[in-house]
Coordinates of C-alpha atoms in Angstrom, one line a residue:
Chain B
X1 CA 25.8 -44.2 12.1
X2 CA 27.4 -43.0 9.4
X3 CA 31.3 -43.6 10.0
X4 CA 33.6 -44.0 7.1
X5 CA 37.1 -41.6 5.7
X6 CA 37.5 -40.5 2.1
X7 CA 41.1 -40.9 1.2
X8 CA 41.8 -36.5 -0.2
X9 CA 46.0 -37.6 -0.1
X10 CA 48.5 -39.9 -0.1
X11 CA 51.7 -38.7 -0.5
X12 CA 54.1 -38.2 2.0
X13 CA 56.7 -35.7 1.9
X14 CA 56.4 -34.0 -2.4
X15 CA 53.6 -34.9 -4.6
X16 CA 53.3 -36.2 -7.2
X17 CA 51.3 -36.3 -10.3
X18 CA 48.3 -38.2 -9.4
X19 CA 49.1 -38.0 -5.3
X20 CA 48.4 -35.2 -3.3
X21 CA 49.6 -34.7 0.3
X22 CA 48.3 -35.8 3.4
X23 CA 44.2 -35.0 4.1
X24 CA 41.5 -37.2 4.8
X25 CA 37.8 -35.8 5.2
X26 CA 35.8 -38.6 8.0
X27 CA 31.9 -38.6 8.2
X28 CA 30.9 -39.4 11.5
X29 CA 27.1 -39.3 11.2
X30 CA 26.9 -36.6 8.9
X31 CA 29.5 -34.5 11.0
X32 CA 32.8 -33.8 8.8
X33 CA 36.7 -34.1 10.8
X34 CA 39.0 -33.2 8.5
X35 CA 42.6 -35.5 9.1
X36 CA 45.4 -33.1 8.4
X37 CA 45.3 -30.6 5.4
X38 CA 48.3 -30.8 2.9
X39 CA 48.9 -28.2 -0.1
X40 CA 45.8 -28.3 -2.2
X41 CA 43.6 -30.4 0.3
X42 CA 40.2 -27.7 -0.6
X43 CA 40.8 -28.8 -4.1
X44 CA 40.7 -32.1 -3.2
X45 CA 37.8 -31.2 -1.8
X46 CA 36.0 -29.6 -4.8
X47 CA 37.3 -32.8 -7.2
X48 CA 35.6 -35.0 -4.6
X49 CA 33.2 -33.6 -3.3
X50 CA 33.6 -32.9 0.2
X51 CA 31.7 -29.8 0.8
X52 CA 34.3 -28.2 3.3
X53 CA 31.8 -25.8 4.6
X54 CA 30.4 -29.2 6.7
X55 CA 33.7 -29.5 8.2
X56 CA 33.2 -28.6 11.7
X57 CA 36.5 -30.0 13.2
X58 CA 40.1 -29.8 12.0
X59 CA 43.2 -32.1 12.9
X60 CA 46.9 -31.6 12.2
X61 CA 49.5 -34.1 13.0
X62 CA 52.7 -32.2 12.8
X63 CA 54.0 -29.6 10.8
X64 CA 55.9 -31.0 8.4
X65 CA 54.3 -29.3 5.6
X66 CA 52.7 -31.5 3.6
X67 CA 50.2 -32.5 6.4
X68 CA 49.5 -28.6 7.4
X69 CA 50.3 -26.2 4.1
X70 CA 46.7 -26.6 3.0
X71 CA 45.1 -25.0 6.4
X72 CA 45.4 -21.3 6.0
X73 CA 44.3 -22.0 2.2
X74 CA 41.3 -23.6 3.5
X75 CA 40.6 -21.5 6.4
X76 CA 40.2 -18.0 4.4
X77 CA 38.0 -20.0 1.1
X78 CA 36.0 -20.6 4.0
X79 CA 35.5 -16.8 5.7
X80 CA 35.7 -15.4 1.5
X81 CA 32.4 -17.9 1.4
X82 CA 30.8 -16.3 4.7
X83 CA 31.1 -19.4 6.8
X84 CA 29.7 -18.3 10.5
X85 CA 29.2 -21.8 12.0
X86 CA 33.1 -22.6 14.5
X87 CA 35.7 -24.9 13.8
X88 CA 37.7 -26.4 15.9
X89 CA 41.5 -26.9 15.2
X90 CA 43.4 -29.2 16.8
X91 CA 47.5 -29.1 16.4
X92 CA 50.5 -28.1 17.6
X93 CA 51.4 -25.0 19.5
X94 CA 53.4 -23.7 17.1
X95 CA 49.8 -24.3 14.1
X96 CA 48.5 -21.2 15.3
X97 CA 51.7 -18.6 15.3
X98 CA 51.7 -19.7 12.1
X99 CA 48.1 -18.9 11.2
X100 CA 47.8 -15.5 12.9
X101 CA 51.2 -14.7 11.0
X102 CA 49.3 -15.2 7.8
X103 CA 46.0 -13.7 8.7
X104 CA 48.3 -10.8 10.3
X105 CA 50.3 -10.1 6.6
X106 CA 47.0 -10.8 4.5
X107 CA 45.4 -8.6 6.5
X108 CA 42.3 -11.3 7.1
X109 CA 39.9 -11.0 10.1
X110 CA 38.4 -14.5 10.0
X111 CA 34.4 -14.0 10.9
X112 CA 33.8 -17.3 11.8
X113 CA 34.8 -18.6 16.1
X114 CA 38.2 -20.2 14.9
X115 CA 38.8 -22.3 18.1
X116 CA 42.3 -23.0 18.3
X117 CA 43.4 -26.3 20.7
X118 CA 46.8 -27.1 20.8
X119 CA 47.9 -30.7 21.2
X120 CA 50.9 -32.0 23.8
X121 CA 52.9 -34.5 22.6
X122 CA 53.7 -35.3 25.8
X123 CA 50.9 -37.5 26.5
X124 CA 47.6 -39.3 24.8
X125 CA 45.4 -37.8 26.4
X126 CA 41.1 -37.2 25.3
X127 CA 41.0 -34.0 23.2
X128 CA 37.6 -34.5 21.6
X129 CA 34.0 -35.5 24.0
X130 CA 31.1 -34.6 21.8
X131 CA 27.8 -36.7 21.6
X132 CA 28.7 -39.3 19.2
X133 CA 32.7 -40.0 19.2
X134 CA 35.9 -39.7 21.6
X135 CA 39.2 -38.7 19.9
X136 CA 42.6 -39.4 21.9
X137 CA 46.0 -38.6 20.5
X138 CA 48.4 -41.5 19.3
X139 CA 52.1 -40.6 20.9
X140 CA 53.8 -41.1 17.4
X141 CA 57.0 -41.8 16.9
X142 CA 58.5 -39.1 14.2
X143 CA 61.4 -36.0 13.4
X144 CA 59.3 -33.9 15.2
X145 CA 56.4 -33.8 17.4
X146 CA 53.8 -35.7 16.2
X147 CA 50.5 -37.5 17.1
X148 CA 48.0 -39.6 15.6
X149 CA 44.4 -39.8 16.8
X150 CA 42.1 -42.5 17.5
X151 CA 38.4 -42.0 17.0
X152 CA 36.2 -43.5 19.0
X153 CA 32.8 -44.2 18.6
X154 CA 30.0 -44.2 21.7
X155 CA 28.5 -47.2 22.3
X156 CA 24.6 -46.0 21.7
X157 CA 22.0 -47.1 23.3
X158 CA 19.9 -50.0 23.1
X159 CA 17.2 -50.1 20.7
X160 CA 13.4 -50.4 21.3
X161 CA 11.3 -52.9 19.4
X162 CA 8.3 -50.8 18.6
X163 CA 5.5 -53.8 17.8
X164 CA 6.2 -55.0 21.4
X165 CA 6.6 -52.2 23.9
X166 CA 3.5 -51.4 21.8
X167 CA 1.8 -54.5 22.2
X168 CA 2.7 -54.4 26.1
X169 CA 1.6 -51.8 26.7
X170 CA 4.8 -50.0 28.2
X171 CA 4.3 -46.4 29.2
X172 CA 6.2 -44.0 27.1
X173 CA 8.3 -43.2 30.6
X174 CA 9.6 -47.2 30.3
X175 CA 11.7 -46.5 27.6
X176 CA 14.7 -44.2 28.9
X177 CA 15.3 -46.1 31.3
X178 CA 14.9 -49.8 28.8
X179 CA 17.0 -47.9 25.9
X180 CA 19.8 -48.2 28.9
X181 CA 19.2 -52.3 29.7
X182 CA 17.1 -52.4 32.6
X183 CA 13.7 -55.0 32.3
X184 CA 10.5 -54.0 32.5
X185 CA 8.6 -54.8 35.3
X186 CA 5.0 -54.7 34.5
X187 CA 2.0 -53.8 36.9
X188 CA 0.7 -57.1 36.6
X189 CA 3.9 -57.8 39.2
X190 CA 5.9 -60.2 35.9
X191 CA 9.2 -59.2 34.6
X192 CA 9.8 -58.7 31.1
X193 CA 13.6 -59.5 30.1
X194 CA 15.2 -56.5 28.4
X195 CA 16.5 -57.8 26.1
X196 CA 12.5 -59.1 25.0
X197 CA 12.0 -55.2 24.4
X198 CA 14.9 -54.0 23.3
X199 CA 18.1 -55.0 20.7
X200 CA 21.4 -54.1 21.2
X201 CA 22.3 -50.6 19.8
X202 CA 25.8 -51.8 16.8
X203 CA 29.7 -52.4 18.3
X204 CA 31.1 -49.4 19.2
X205 CA 33.7 -49.0 16.0
X206 CA 37.2 -46.8 16.3
X207 CA 39.3 -45.7 13.3
X208 CA 42.9 -45.2 14.4
X209 CA 45.4 -42.4 12.2
X210 CA 49.2 -43.7 12.3
X211 CA 51.2 -41.1 10.5
X212 CA 54.1 -39.9 10.2
X213 CA 55.9 -42.3 12.4
X214 CA 58.6 -45.1 12.5
X215 CA 57.0 -48.4 13.8
X216 CA 57.1 -48.8 18.0
X217 CA 55.5 -50.1 20.1
X218 CA 54.7 -47.5 22.9
X219 CA 51.3 -46.9 21.2
X220 CA 50.3 -50.4 19.7
X221 CA 48.5 -51.1 23.1
X222 CA 46.3 -48.2 22.5
X223 CA 45.6 -48.9 19.2
X224 CA 44.6 -52.8 20.2
X225 CA 41.3 -53.8 18.2
X226 CA 40.7 -50.9 15.8
X227 CA 37.9 -51.9 13.0
X228 CA 40.0 -49.4 10.4
X229 CA 43.8 -49.0 11.3
X230 CA 45.3 -46.5 8.5
X231 CA 48.8 -46.6 9.4
X232 CA 51.5 -44.2 7.1
X233 CA 53.9 -46.6 4.9
X234 CA 56.3 -44.6 3.3
X235 CA 58.2 -47.0 2.2
X236 CA 58.8 -50.8 0.7
X237 CA 61.1 -52.9 3.5
X238 CA 63.9 -53.3 1.0
X239 CA 64.4 -49.4 2.0
X240 CA 63.8 -50.3 5.8
X241 CA 67.4 -48.4 6.9
X242 CA 65.4 -45.0 4.2
X243 CA 62.3 -45.2 7.0
X244 CA 64.8 -46.0 10.1
X245 CA 66.3 -42.6 9.8
X246 CA 63.7 -40.4 8.0
X247 CA 61.3 -41.8 10.8
X248 CA 59.3 -43.8 8.7
X249 CA 57.2 -47.0 8.5
X250 CA 57.6 -49.8 5.8
X251 CA 55.1 -51.4 4.4
X252 CA 55.6 -54.7 5.6
X253 CA 56.0 -53.2 9.1
X254 CA 52.2 -51.5 8.9
X255 CA 51.1 -55.3 8.0
X256 CA 53.3 -56.6 10.9
X257 CA 51.4 -54.0 13.2
X258 CA 47.9 -54.1 12.2
X259 CA 48.4 -58.1 12.4
X260 CA 50.0 -57.4 16.2
X261 CA 47.7 -54.9 17.7
X262 CA 44.6 -57.1 15.8
X263 CA 43.3 -54.8 14.0
X264 CA 40.4 -55.6 11.3
X265 CA 41.3 -53.8 8.6
X266 CA 44.7 -51.6 7.6
X267 CA 44.7 -48.3 5.5
X268 CA 48.0 -47.6 4.7
X269 CA 49.5 -44.4 2.7
X270 CA 51.7 -41.5 2.8
X271 CA 54.1 -43.4 -0.5
X272 CA 56.9 -41.5 -1.2
X273 CA 57.3 -39.9 -4.4
X274 CA 59.5 -42.5 -5.6
X275 CA 56.4 -45.2 -6.2
X276 CA 54.5 -44.7 -9.7
X277 CA 52.6 -47.9 -9.2
X278 CA 51.4 -49.1 -5.7
X279 CA 50.9 -52.6 -6.0
X280 CA 54.3 -53.8 -4.3
X281 CA 53.9 -51.9 -1.4
X282 CA 49.5 -53.5 -1.2
X283 CA 51.7 -57.1 -1.8
X284 CA 53.8 -56.4 1.2
X285 CA 51.5 -55.2 3.9
X286 CA 49.4 -58.2 2.5
X287 CA 52.0 -60.7 2.7
X288 CA 51.3 -60.2 6.8
X289 CA 47.8 -59.2 7.1
X290 CA 45.6 -60.1 3.6
X291 CA 42.5 -57.4 4.9
X292 CA 44.9 -54.3 3.6
X293 CA 43.4 -51.9 1.3
X294 CA 45.5 -49.2 -0.5
X295 CA 44.2 -44.9 0.3
X296 CA 43.6 -44.3 -3.1
X297 CA 42.0 -40.8 -3.5
X298 CA 38.5 -39.9 -3.6
X299 CA 37.7 -43.5 -2.5
X300 CA 35.8 -43.9 0.4
X301 CA 36.3 -46.8 3.3
X302 CA 33.5 -47.3 5.4
X303 CA 34.3 -48.8 9.6
X304 CA 32.5 -51.9 9.6
X305 CA 31.6 -53.9 12.8
Chain X
X1 CA 65.2 -16.4 -28.3
X2 CA 62.2 -17.7 -26.4
X3 CA 59.4 -16.2 -24.6
X4 CA 56.9 -17.5 -23.4
X5 CA 54.5 -17.8 -20.9
X6 CA 52.3 -20.4 -19.2
X7 CA 49.3 -20.3 -17.0
X8 CA 49.5 -22.2 -13.7
X9 CA 47.1 -20.5 -11.5
X10 CA 43.9 -18.1 -13.0
X11 CA 41.4 -18.5 -10.7
X12 CA 41.1 -15.5 -7.9
X13 CA 40.2 -15.9 -3.9
X14 CA 39.3 -19.3 -4.0
X15 CA 39.9 -22.0 -5.8
X16 CA 37.1 -23.8 -8.2
X17 CA 36.8 -27.2 -9.8
X18 CA 39.2 -27.1 -13.1
X19 CA 40.6 -23.4 -11.8
X20 CA 44.0 -23.2 -9.6
X21 CA 44.9 -19.8 -7.6
X22 CA 48.2 -18.2 -9.3
X23 CA 50.7 -19.0 -10.8
X24 CA 51.9 -18.1 -14.5
X25 CA 55.7 -20.4 -15.5
X26 CA 58.0 -17.7 -17.7
X27 CA 60.1 -19.2 -20.2
X28 CA 62.5 -16.9 -21.7
X29 CA 65.7 -18.3 -23.3
X30 CA 64.5 -21.9 -21.5
X31 CA 65.4 -20.3 -18.1
X32 CA 62.5 -20.1 -15.6
X33 CA 61.0 -17.8 -13.8
X34 CA 58.1 -17.8 -11.7
X35 CA 55.2 -15.1 -11.1
X36 CA 53.2 -15.6 -8.1
X37 CA 52.4 -19.3 -6.3
X38 CA 49.2 -19.6 -5.2
X39 CA 48.1 -22.7 -3.4
X40 CA 48.5 -26.4 -5.2
X41 CA 51.6 -24.5 -7.8
X42 CA 53.6 -27.1 -7.7
X43 CA 51.7 -30.2 -8.8
X44 CA 49.4 -28.2 -11.4
X45 CA 53.3 -27.7 -12.7
X46 CA 53.5 -31.5 -12.2
X47 CA 50.1 -31.8 -14.2
X48 CA 51.4 -29.5 -16.7
X49 CA 55.3 -30.9 -17.1
X50 CA 57.0 -27.7 -16.6
X51 CA 60.0 -28.7 -14.6
X52 CA 60.5 -27.1 -10.9
X53 CA 64.2 -27.8 -11.1
X54 CA 64.7 -25.2 -14.0
X55 CA 63.4 -23.1 -12.1
X56 CA 65.8 -19.8 -11.5
X57 CA 64.0 -16.6 -9.9
X58 CA 60.4 -16.3 -8.4
X59 CA 58.2 -13.3 -8.0
X60 CA 55.7 -12.6 -5.4
X61 CA 53.2 -9.8 -5.7
X62 CA 51.8 -9.3 -2.7
X63 CA 50.6 -11.6 0.5
X64 CA 47.0 -12.6 -0.7
X65 CA 47.1 -16.5 -0.1
X66 CA 45.9 -16.7 -3.0
X67 CA 49.0 -15.5 -4.3
X68 CA 51.8 -17.5 -2.6
X69 CA 50.6 -20.3 -0.3
X70 CA 52.6 -23.0 -2.5
X71 CA 55.3 -21.3 -2.2
X72 CA 56.8 -22.9 0.7
X73 CA 55.4 -26.5 -0.4
X74 CA 57.4 -25.7 -3.8
X75 CA 60.2 -24.6 -2.0
X76 CA 60.1 -27.4 0.2
X77 CA 59.5 -30.2 -2.6
X78 CA 62.7 -29.1 -4.5
X79 CA 64.5 -29.2 -1.1
X80 CA 63.8 -32.6 -1.0
X81 CA 64.9 -33.3 -4.5
X82 CA 68.2 -32.6 -3.7
X83 CA 68.2 -28.8 -5.6
X84 CA 71.7 -27.3 -5.3
X85 CA 71.2 -24.5 -7.4
X86 CA 70.1 -20.7 -5.9
X87 CA 67.4 -19.6 -6.1
X88 CA 66.4 -15.4 -6.0
X89 CA 63.3 -14.9 -4.4
X90 CA 61.3 -11.1 -4.4
X91 CA 58.6 -10.8 -2.4
X92 CA 57.1 -8.0 0.1
X93 CA 59.6 -8.0 3.0
X94 CA 57.1 -10.0 5.4
X95 CA 57.1 -12.7 3.2
X96 CA 60.6 -13.8 4.6
X97 CA 59.1 -13.9 8.0
X98 CA 56.4 -16.3 6.8
X99 CA 59.0 -18.9 5.6
X100 CA 61.7 -19.1 7.6
X101 CA 59.0 -19.3 10.3
X102 CA 58.0 -22.7 8.9
X103 CA 61.0 -24.3 8.6
X104 CA 62.0 -23.2 11.8
X105 CA 58.9 -25.7 12.9
X106 CA 59.5 -27.8 10.6
X107 CA 63.3 -27.7 11.5
X108 CA 63.9 -27.9 7.9
X109 CA 67.1 -26.7 6.3
X110 CA 67.4 -25.9 3.0
X111 CA 70.0 -26.6 0.2
X112 CA 70.1 -24.5 -1.4
X113 CA 70.8 -21.1 -1.4
X114 CA 67.6 -18.6 -1.1
X115 CA 68.2 -15.2 -1.8
X116 CA 65.6 -13.3 -0.9
X117 CA 65.1 -9.5 -2.2
X118 CA 62.4 -7.3 -0.4
X119 CA 60.4 -5.4 -3.3
X120 CA 59.5 -1.7 -2.1
X121 CA 56.0 -0.9 -2.9
X122 CA 56.5 2.5 -2.5
X123 CA 58.5 2.9 -5.8
X124 CA 58.7 1.5 -9.1
X125 CA 62.2 0.2 -9.8
X126 CA 64.4 -2.8 -12.3
X127 CA 65.0 -5.6 -9.8
X128 CA 66.5 -7.4 -11.8
X129 CA 69.2 -7.2 -14.5
X130 CA 70.9 -10.2 -16.2
X131 CA 71.9 -11.0 -19.7
X132 CA 68.0 -11.8 -21.1
X133 CA 65.9 -9.6 -19.4
X134 CA 65.7 -6.8 -17.3
X135 CA 62.7 -6.8 -14.4
X136 CA 61.0 -3.6 -13.1
X137 CA 58.0 -3.8 -10.5
X138 CA 54.7 -2.3 -11.3
X139 CA 53.4 -0.1 -8.6
X140 CA 49.4 -1.6 -8.3
X141 CA 46.4 -0.3 -6.1
X142 CA 45.3 -3.0 -3.8
X143 CA 43.4 -3.5 -0.9
X144 CA 47.5 -4.5 0.6
X145 CA 50.6 -3.2 -0.8
X146 CA 51.3 -5.5 -4.2
X147 CA 53.8 -4.7 -6.9
X148 CA 53.2 -6.5 -10.4
X149 CA 55.4 -7.1 -13.2
X150 CA 57.0 -5.8 -16.0
X151 CA 59.8 -8.0 -18.4
X152 CA 61.4 -6.4 -21.0
X153 CA 63.6 -9.1 -23.1
X154 CA 67.2 -6.8 -24.3
X155 CA 68.1 -5.9 -27.3
X156 CA 70.1 -8.5 -28.4
X157 CA 73.6 -7.5 -31.0
X158 CA 72.9 -7.7 -35.0
X159 CA 73.4 -11.1 -36.6
X160 CA 76.2 -11.5 -39.2
X161 CA 75.4 -12.1 -42.4
X162 CA 77.9 -15.1 -42.6
X163 CA 78.3 -15.6 -46.5
X164 CA 78.2 -12.0 -47.1
X165 CA 81.8 -11.3 -44.5
X166 CA 83.4 -15.2 -45.8
X167 CA 82.7 -13.4 -49.2
X168 CA 84.9 -10.1 -48.2
X169 CA 87.2 -12.1 -46.2
X170 CA 86.5 -9.8 -42.8
X171 CA 88.6 -10.7 -39.9
X172 CA 87.1 -12.3 -37.5
X173 CA 88.0 -9.6 -34.6
X174 CA 86.1 -7.3 -36.7
X175 CA 82.6 -9.2 -36.1
X176 CA 82.1 -7.9 -32.2
X177 CA 81.4 -4.3 -33.8
X178 CA 80.5 -5.5 -36.8
X179 CA 77.0 -6.6 -34.5
X180 CA 77.4 -3.7 -32.3
X181 CA 75.7 -1.9 -36.0
X182 CA 79.2 -0.2 -36.7
X183 CA 80.2 -0.5 -40.3
X184 CA 83.1 -2.5 -42.0
X185 CA 86.3 -1.0 -43.7
X186 CA 87.5 -3.2 -45.9
X187 CA 91.9 -3.0 -46.1
X188 CA 91.4 -2.2 -49.5
X189 CA 89.5 1.7 -48.4
X190 CA 86.2 0.6 -49.4
X191 CA 83.4 0.9 -47.4
X192 CA 80.5 -1.7 -46.4
X193 CA 77.2 -0.3 -44.9
X194 CA 76.7 -2.7 -41.6
X195 CA 72.8 -3.1 -43.2
X196 CA 75.9 -5.4 -45.7
X197 CA 77.1 -7.8 -43.2
X198 CA 74.5 -7.7 -40.7
X199 CA 71.1 -8.0 -39.6
X200 CA 69.2 -5.9 -37.6
X201 CA 68.3 -8.6 -33.9
X202 CA 64.3 -8.8 -33.7
X203 CA 62.7 -6.0 -31.9
X204 CA 62.8 -6.6 -28.0
X205 CA 59.6 -7.5 -26.9
X206 CA 58.1 -7.1 -23.2
X207 CA 55.2 -9.1 -21.4
X208 CA 53.9 -7.2 -18.0
X209 CA 51.7 -8.8 -15.3
X210 CA 49.2 -6.7 -13.4
X211 CA 47.5 -8.3 -10.9
X212 CA 45.9 -8.0 -8.5
X213 CA 44.7 -4.0 -8.4
X214 CA 42.0 -1.3 -9.1
X215 CA 41.6 0.3 -11.9
X216 CA 44.0 2.8 -11.8
X217 CA 45.9 5.1 -14.4
X218 CA 48.8 5.3 -12.5
X219 CA 51.2 2.7 -14.2
X220 CA 49.5 3.1 -17.6
X221 CA 52.7 5.6 -19.0
X222 CA 54.9 2.5 -17.4
X223 CA 53.5 -0.8 -19.5
X224 CA 52.9 1.2 -22.5
X225 CA 52.9 -0.7 -25.7
X226 CA 53.8 -4.3 -24.1
X227 CA 53.3 -7.4 -26.3
X228 CA 51.8 -9.2 -24.5
X229 CA 49.7 -7.7 -21.4
X230 CA 48.2 -10.4 -18.2
X231 CA 46.1 -7.7 -16.4
X232 CA 43.2 -9.3 -13.6
X233 CA 39.4 -9.2 -15.1
X234 CA 37.8 -10.7 -11.8
X235 CA 34.5 -9.4 -12.1
X236 CA 32.2 -8.6 -15.1
X237 CA 31.3 -4.7 -15.1
X238 CA 28.1 -5.7 -14.6
X239 CA 30.3 -5.9 -10.3
X240 CA 31.3 -2.5 -11.2
X241 CA 31.0 -1.8 -7.5
X242 CA 32.6 -5.2 -6.2
X243 CA 35.3 -4.2 -7.6
X244 CA 36.1 -0.6 -6.7
X245 CA 35.4 -2.6 -3.5
X246 CA 37.4 -5.3 -3.4
X247 CA 40.8 -3.3 -5.4
X248 CA 39.9 -5.9 -8.6
X249 CA 39.4 -4.6 -12.0
X250 CA 36.9 -5.3 -14.9
X251 CA 37.1 -7.4 -17.6
X252 CA 35.7 -3.9 -19.6
X253 CA 37.3 -2.0 -17.7
X254 CA 40.7 -4.3 -17.9
X255 CA 40.4 -3.8 -22.2
X256 CA 40.4 -0.5 -22.1
X257 CA 43.8 -0.6 -20.5
X258 CA 45.0 -2.9 -22.9
X259 CA 43.5 -0.1 -25.4
X260 CA 45.0 3.2 -23.5
X261 CA 48.5 1.5 -23.4
X262 CA 48.8 0.7 -26.8
X263 CA 49.0 -3.4 -25.6
X264 CA 49.2 -5.7 -29.0
X265 CA 47.9 -8.6 -27.0
X266 CA 45.7 -8.6 -23.9
X267 CA 45.3 -12.1 -21.6
X268 CA 42.7 -12.1 -18.9
X269 CA 42.9 -13.6 -15.8
X270 CA 42.1 -14.0 -11.9
X271 CA 38.9 -14.9 -12.0
X272 CA 36.5 -15.1 -9.3
X273 CA 34.6 -18.4 -8.4
X274 CA 31.4 -16.9 -9.6
X275 CA 32.3 -17.6 -13.0
X276 CA 31.6 -20.9 -13.9
X277 CA 32.1 -20.1 -17.2
X278 CA 34.4 -17.7 -18.8
X279 CA 33.4 -16.5 -22.2
X280 CA 31.4 -13.7 -21.6
X281 CA 34.0 -12.0 -19.7
X282 CA 36.1 -12.8 -22.5
X283 CA 33.2 -11.0 -24.9
X284 CA 33.5 -8.4 -22.7
X285 CA 36.8 -7.3 -22.5
X286 CA 36.9 -8.3 -27.1
X287 CA 34.2 -5.4 -27.4
X288 CA 36.6 -2.7 -26.8
X289 CA 39.8 -4.4 -27.4
X290 CA 39.7 -7.6 -29.7
X291 CA 43.1 -9.4 -29.4
X292 CA 42.2 -10.7 -26.2
X293 CA 42.5 -14.5 -24.8
X294 CA 41.3 -16.3 -21.9
X295 CA 44.4 -16.9 -19.3
X296 CA 43.4 -20.8 -19.4
X297 CA 45.6 -23.2 -17.4
X298 CA 47.9 -25.5 -19.0
X299 CA 48.3 -23.3 -22.0
X300 CA 51.1 -21.2 -22.9
X301 CA 51.2 -18.0 -24.6
X302 CA 54.2 -16.9 -27.1
X303 CA 54.9 -12.5 -26.5
X304 CA 55.2 -12.3 -30.0
X305 CA 56.9 -9.1 -31.4

């Protein structure tokens, strides 16, 4: 099952030349999940050939402009382009007021169903559960209410070994229970262990999105062992005071979080505009967690087992 | 005196690859005036090296997203970058509510003086009068309240011919009246006509910004004879019905307006996303008004005498 994330924006607060505010497009089994939607996200989708018409879900972490100011424009464009499919939008309660005000003053009537579900910044909970994944909120520690999002694939059924079941002439009605791991009891009384007739489905993978936040251990347990951890790393560690003051994380801390929580891989982003180049931030995170990559715009990262 | 306009965005409604929603930066005597501020305007300013810190005035024509959704992001970035200089913002009354709501929910306190002046869509009036220019609203005919803006340079004082006044030993105290066109009465009784001692200042130039609007003669008289007319030309003339329905202008109509109002030059923009290339629109406008150019992003057009 396809599970990857394309970076659409990686700058914090103010954009700089070649770095846009935060947005990410997750492709999970050919459905698109947009995480945050900074100003210019719809232009970035055009640039990197992510079809905005394919987005089914949008998740907004918090109401700082660099995480949501592209949302009204994106929804307007989808509407103008004739969208009919519904969109489910998750975000802080006040986001609804903001969207309504824009549409009221521009006299816009959205022609598709925009289902808004307010996130609760007081408790972590599963906010989405569909055939492919569950999504949980992660309670982050920012200056204003902010939640991250944890995407967990569901465990899929075991796969039938076609040649083997045909050879044994297993009736088709048995396939559903075989996929669930049950052994096969043949009419002649012989028992075939399930693992002779099926192979295990791939291990479910998980992607955690943690931005924006102060280093805070409260969410470490929840994200333990994820396959890919996206963590903000706004500053280098020599700016720790500034990071604490503004409720952000340093690249070194992001590396430590990945190490402590046992992430398989780390992706850092949300870079301050003060960094023209990013290699120092990468080196810093890698000094404690070698499996680190930079959230470079336009790049797609596969969430691997 | 410098008087030019740099195009930051030229798309209508939805952006397309390489065309951003509407924004223009006017440089008048080294002060910046921003007209409209579609999503991504701050990124466009970075791209085309227009220093946002130099903006003193912002004009928003109307509350369709493609004309103002970049404003909150721009103001936030100016604030984060430590701006202290005031900004005067002109736009529809509800724009103030929108900005306030964003800043309230993001818990942002702007550290510079943002003076908001609501435009009145019921009458054309001078909304700005400083040492260099006056700015008048133009009443346009759109689906929601919308004003264009007419920038008129002020007539400057005549220029002293230095060699001549030194030769005649004209006392310095006379210079101010000479600049106003008064003849020089020398102490020996001789009268020197003013035009022997001064040269005329350049003719004041005017720039009219008309977007978005239906073809409507009501504003033609007001913009008569401008040096550069920016007029929206959302559609080609074969889409006239669609233009009328959505209250937009065709490229042919834009050319006719320039011809009828006696503009020196015409700049067309606000192109529908349906046009991948723009030469047909240009040819159409030029068929009635040869002095037409396309509002290509990143290009600077001098408002010439």
